[in-house]
């Protein structure tokens, strides 16, 4: 499909852990504008409409004050990796009635009740047990939830997400959970400075989606592809991302090591950096 793309778009993973902190509304406005400009340029390179790509700012580890600056700069949905951290922030910021929350990290069934209360979107569905737990809690709350099925496209054993060859069978089970509005697929690429290997993960998710879309179960949507973060969102957009999840390029570097959020991190995701 995208045979004519500029294959040399580099990653920005070398900036991982070094993005400057945003400490004012102006900082957030500037960072958001810069990311949007790069998103638009990536769209232009492959002939896509920028309106077809949503920026999800990721606020994990950042304090409430920082999230409020992001809100003041115009953010109306924030992504958080850990359900409990997300829940705490949701409660603390309940005064911002139009602020929505997207949970983008692995969920244990015992946290389904919490997520069913406040989340608008859950991007890391990868088991029937979690689907069942969410469905039950959402029914009790009288709520629905937009969900993305997480796929492991990097082949890293400890990475969350379904292996690509299990996704079709998994999707066939999902119509049994009407409170879950399935929107598409999500992945985390290899965190590598080698753009070719990163791009391969995104291509895998897109081709999987294109194949599955040919006989998708009734009521299941596969329009969305959530892929790309601060270091690689431009490449993800060139390969068809409709949602990019960007934290550090908007909020600034995180103090917390990535191993806290990604089981495979342990330095491993960082080892590949060309530094
Ligand atoms: C933290 C996180 C991101 C954003 O990473 P940045 O490097 O801050 O842009 C994206 N997706 C998931 C699942 C995350 O946990």
Coordinates of C-alpha atoms and ligand atoms in Angstrom, one line a residue:
X1 CA 0.0 0.0 0.0
X2 CA 2.7 2.6 1.0
X3 CA 5.4 1.4 -1.4
X4 CA 6.5 4.9 -2.1
X5 CA 7.1 6.1 1.5
X6 CA 10.3 7.6 2.5
X7 CA 11.8 4.6 4.2
X8 CA 14.5 6.7 5.9
X9 CA 12.3 8.6 8.4
X10 CA 14.5 8.1 11.5
X11 CA 13.2 7.3 15.0
X12 CA 13.6 9.9 17.8
X13 CA 14.3 7.3 20.4
X14 CA 17.7 8.8 21.1
X15 CA 15.8 11.6 22.9
X16 CA 14.2 9.0 25.2
X17 CA 14.5 10.3 28.8
X18 CA 15.9 13.6 27.6
X19 CA 12.8 15.6 26.4
X20 CA 12.7 19.0 28.2
X21 CA 10.1 19.3 31.0
X22 CA 7.0 21.3 30.1
X23 CA 6.4 23.6 33.1
X24 CA 3.9 26.2 31.7
X25 CA 0.8 26.3 29.6
X26 CA 2.9 27.9 26.9
X27 CA 5.4 24.9 27.0
X28 CA 2.5 22.6 26.5
X29 CA 1.0 24.7 23.7
X30 CA 4.4 24.8 22.0
X31 CA 5.0 21.0 22.4
X32 CA 1.5 20.1 21.2
X33 CA 1.9 22.4 18.1
X34 CA 5.3 20.8 17.3
X35 CA 3.9 17.3 17.6
X36 CA 0.9 18.2 15.5
X37 CA 3.2 19.8 12.8
X38 CA 5.2 16.6 12.6
X39 CA 2.1 14.5 12.4
X40 CA 0.8 16.6 9.5
X41 CA 4.1 16.3 7.7
X42 CA 4.1 12.6 8.1
X43 CA 0.5 12.5 6.7
X44 CA 1.6 14.6 3.8
X45 CA 4.5 12.3 3.0
X46 CA 2.1 9.4 2.4
X47 CA -0.9 11.3 1.2
X48 CA -3.1 11.0 4.3
X49 CA -5.6 13.5 5.7
X50 CA -4.3 14.7 9.1
X51 CA -7.8 14.7 10.3
X52 CA -7.6 10.9 10.3
X53 CA -5.0 10.8 13.0
X54 CA -5.7 11.5 16.7
X55 CA -3.1 12.6 19.2
X56 CA -3.5 11.0 22.6
X57 CA -1.3 12.8 25.2
X58 CA 0.1 10.3 27.7
X59 CA 0.4 11.8 31.2
X60 CA 1.7 8.8 33.2
X61 CA 4.1 9.5 36.2
X62 CA 3.4 13.3 35.8
X63 CA 1.9 15.2 38.7
X64 CA -1.7 16.6 38.8
X65 CA -0.3 20.2 38.3
X66 CA 1.3 19.1 35.1
X67 CA -1.9 17.5 33.8
X68 CA -3.8 20.6 34.6
X69 CA -1.4 22.6 32.4
X70 CA -2.0 20.2 29.6
X71 CA -5.8 20.6 30.1
X72 CA -5.4 24.4 30.0
X73 CA -3.4 24.0 26.7
X74 CA -6.4 22.1 25.2
X75 CA -6.0 18.4 26.1
X76 CA -9.4 16.8 26.7
X77 CA -8.3 13.1 26.8
X78 CA -5.2 11.8 28.7
X79 CA -3.6 8.4 28.5
X80 CA -2.4 6.6 31.6
X81 CA -0.7 3.2 31.7
X82 CA -1.5 2.1 35.3
X83 CA -5.2 1.8 36.3
X84 CA -4.6 2.9 39.9
X85 CA -2.6 5.9 39.0
X86 CA -5.3 6.8 36.4
X87 CA -8.1 6.3 39.0
X88 CA -6.3 8.6 41.5
X89 CA -5.9 11.4 38.9
X90 CA -9.5 11.0 37.8
X91 CA -10.7 11.5 41.3
X92 CA -8.4 14.5 41.9
X93 CA -9.4 16.2 38.7
X94 CA -13.2 15.5 38.8
X95 CA -13.8 19.2 38.6
X96 CA -12.7 19.1 34.9
X97 CA -16.0 17.6 33.7
X98 CA -15.0 17.2 30.1
X99 CA -11.7 15.5 30.7
X100 CA -11.7 11.9 29.5
X101 CA -9.3 9.1 30.4
X102 CA -7.8 6.4 28.2
X103 CA -6.2 3.4 30.0
X104 CA -3.4 2.2 27.7
X105 CA -1.6 -0.3 29.9
X106 CA -2.1 -3.9 31.0
X107 CA -5.2 -4.6 33.2
X108 CA -5.6 -7.2 35.9
X109 CA -9.1 -8.5 36.4
X110 CA -9.2 -7.1 40.0
X111 CA -8.8 -3.5 38.5
X112 CA -11.7 -3.9 36.1
X113 CA -14.2 -2.5 38.5
X114 CA -12.1 0.7 38.9
X115 CA -11.6 1.1 35.1
X116 CA -15.3 0.5 34.4
X117 CA -16.1 3.5 36.6
X118 CA -14.0 6.2 35.0
X119 CA -12.4 5.2 31.7
X120 CA -13.7 6.2 28.3
X121 CA -11.2 4.0 26.4
X122 CA -9.1 1.0 27.1
X123 CA -6.4 0.2 24.7
X124 CA -4.8 -3.0 26.1
X125 CA -7.4 -5.7 25.9
X126 CA -5.6 -9.0 25.5
X127 CA -7.6 -11.7 27.3
X128 CA -11.1 -13.0 27.6
X129 CA -10.9 -12.9 31.4
X130 CA -10.4 -9.2 31.3
X131 CA -13.1 -8.8 28.7
X132 CA -15.5 -10.7 31.0
X133 CA -14.5 -8.7 34.1
X134 CA -15.0 -5.4 32.3
X135 CA -18.3 -6.4 30.7
X136 CA -19.7 -7.4 34.1
X137 CA -18.6 -4.1 35.8
X138 CA -19.6 -1.9 32.9
X139 CA -23.1 -3.5 32.9
X140 CA -23.3 -2.7 36.6
X141 CA -22.3 0.9 36.0
X142 CA -24.6 1.2 32.9
X143 CA -21.6 2.3 30.9
X144 CA -19.8 1.3 27.7
X145 CA -16.1 1.4 26.9
X146 CA -14.2 1.9 23.6
X147 CA -11.6 -0.8 23.4
X148 CA -8.5 -1.7 21.4
X149 CA -7.1 -5.2 21.2
X150 CA -3.4 -5.2 22.0
X151 CA -1.1 -7.2 19.7
X152 CA 2.5 -8.1 20.3
X153 CA 4.2 -7.2 17.1
X154 CA 7.7 -7.2 18.3
X155 CA 7.9 -10.8 19.3
X156 CA 9.4 -9.9 22.7
X157 CA 8.3 -12.7 24.9
X158 CA 7.6 -10.6 28.0
X159 CA 5.7 -8.0 26.1
X160 CA 1.9 -7.8 26.6
X161 CA -0.5 -8.3 23.8
X162 CA -1.8 -11.3 21.8
X163 CA 0.4 -13.0 19.3
X164 CA -0.7 -11.9 15.8
X165 CA -2.0 -15.4 14.9
X166 CA -4.4 -15.5 17.9
X167 CA -6.2 -12.2 17.1
X168 CA -8.7 -13.5 14.7
X169 CA -10.0 -16.2 17.1
X170 CA -10.0 -13.6 19.9
X171 CA -12.1 -11.1 17.9
X172 CA -14.7 -13.8 17.2
X173 CA -15.4 -14.0 21.0
X174 CA -15.9 -10.3 21.5
X175 CA -19.5 -9.9 20.3
X176 CA -20.4 -11.7 23.5
X177 CA -19.4 -8.5 25.4
X178 CA -21.7 -5.7 24.1
X179 CA -20.5 -3.1 26.6
X180 CA -17.1 -3.3 24.9
X181 CA -17.1 -1.2 21.7
X182 CA -14.2 -2.7 19.7
X183 CA -12.6 0.1 17.7
X184 CA -9.3 -1.5 16.5
X185 CA -5.9 -2.8 17.3
X186 CA -3.0 -1.3 19.4
X187 CA 0.7 -2.1 19.6
X188 CA 4.0 -1.1 21.1
X189 CA 6.8 -1.3 18.6
X190 CA 10.3 -2.4 19.4
X191 CA 12.0 0.5 21.2
X192 CA 14.9 0.6 18.8
X193 CA 16.9 3.3 17.1
X194 CA 16.8 1.0 14.0
X195 CA 13.9 2.5 12.1
X196 CA 13.5 -0.4 9.8
X197 CA 12.8 -2.8 12.7
X198 CA 10.4 -0.3 14.3
X199 CA 8.6 0.1 11.0
X200 CA 8.2 -3.6 10.6
X201 CA 6.1 -3.8 13.8
X202 CA 3.7 -1.1 12.4
X203 CA 3.5 -2.8 9.0
X204 CA 2.6 -6.0 10.8
X205 CA -0.3 -4.4 12.7
X206 CA -1.6 -2.7 9.6
X207 CA -1.5 -5.8 7.4
X208 CA -3.1 -7.9 10.2
X209 CA -5.9 -5.4 10.5
X210 CA -6.4 -5.3 6.7
X211 CA -6.6 -9.1 6.6
X212 CA -9.0 -9.4 9.6
X213 CA -11.2 -6.6 8.3
X214 CA -12.3 -8.9 5.4
X215 CA -14.5 -10.9 7.7
X216 CA -14.8 -9.1 10.9
X217 CA -17.6 -10.3 13.3
X218 CA -20.7 -8.2 13.3
X219 CA -20.5 -5.2 15.7
X220 CA -16.7 -5.3 15.8
X221 CA -14.9 -2.3 14.4
X222 CA -11.3 -2.4 13.1
X223 CA -11.0 1.1 11.8
X224 CA -8.5 2.2 14.4
X225 CA -4.8 1.5 14.6
X226 CA -3.2 2.8 17.8
X227 CA 0.6 2.8 17.3
X228 CA 3.5 5.2 17.7
X229 CA 4.9 7.1 20.7
X230 CA 7.3 10.0 21.2
X231 CA 10.2 8.2 19.5
X232 CA 8.4 6.7 16.5
X233 CA 5.0 8.3 15.9
X234 CA 6.0 9.7 12.5
X235 CA 6.9 6.2 11.2
X236 CA 3.6 4.9 12.7
X237 CA 1.6 7.5 10.8
X238 CA 3.4 6.7 7.6
X239 CA 2.2 3.1 8.1
X240 CA -1.4 3.9 8.9
X241 CA -1.7 4.9 12.6
X242 CA -5.1 6.5 13.4
X243 CA -4.1 7.1 17.1
X244 CA -0.6 8.0 18.3
X245 CA 0.2 7.9 22.1
X246 CA 2.7 10.6 22.9
X247 CA 4.0 11.3 26.4
X248 CA 7.5 12.6 26.7
X249 CA 7.4 14.8 23.6
X250 CA 4.5 16.7 25.2
X251 CA 5.1 16.5 29.0
X252 CA 8.9 16.0 29.1
X253 CA 11.1 13.1 30.1
X254 CA 9.9 10.8 32.9
X255 CA 12.0 10.0 36.0
X256 CA 10.4 6.6 36.4
X257 CA 12.3 3.9 34.5
X258 CA 10.2 2.3 31.7
X259 CA 10.6 -1.1 33.3
X260 CA 7.9 0.1 35.7
X261 CA 5.5 0.2 32.8
X262 CA 6.8 -2.2 30.2
X263 CA 7.8 -5.7 31.4
X264 CA 10.4 -6.0 28.7
X265 CA 12.0 -2.6 29.4
X266 CA 14.5 -3.5 32.2
X267 CA 17.0 -1.6 30.2
X268 CA 16.3 -4.0 27.3
X269 CA 14.1 -1.6 25.4
X270 CA 16.7 1.1 25.9
X271 CA 19.7 -1.0 25.1
X272 CA 19.0 -0.7 21.4
X273 CA 19.4 3.1 21.5
X274 CA 22.1 4.4 19.2
X275 CA 23.8 6.5 21.9
Ligands
LIG1 C1 4.2 5.5 28.1 C2 3.5 4.9 27.0 C3 3.4 5.6 25.8 C4 4.1 7.0 25.5 O1 5.5 6.9 25.5 P1 6.4 8.2 25.3 O2 7.8 7.7 25.1 O3 6.2 9.0 26.6 O4 5.8 8.9 24.2 C5 2.7 5.0 24.7 N1 2.1 3.9 24.9 C6 2.1 3.2 26.1 C7 1.4 1.9 26.2 C8 2.8 3.7 27.2 O5 2.8 3.0 28.3

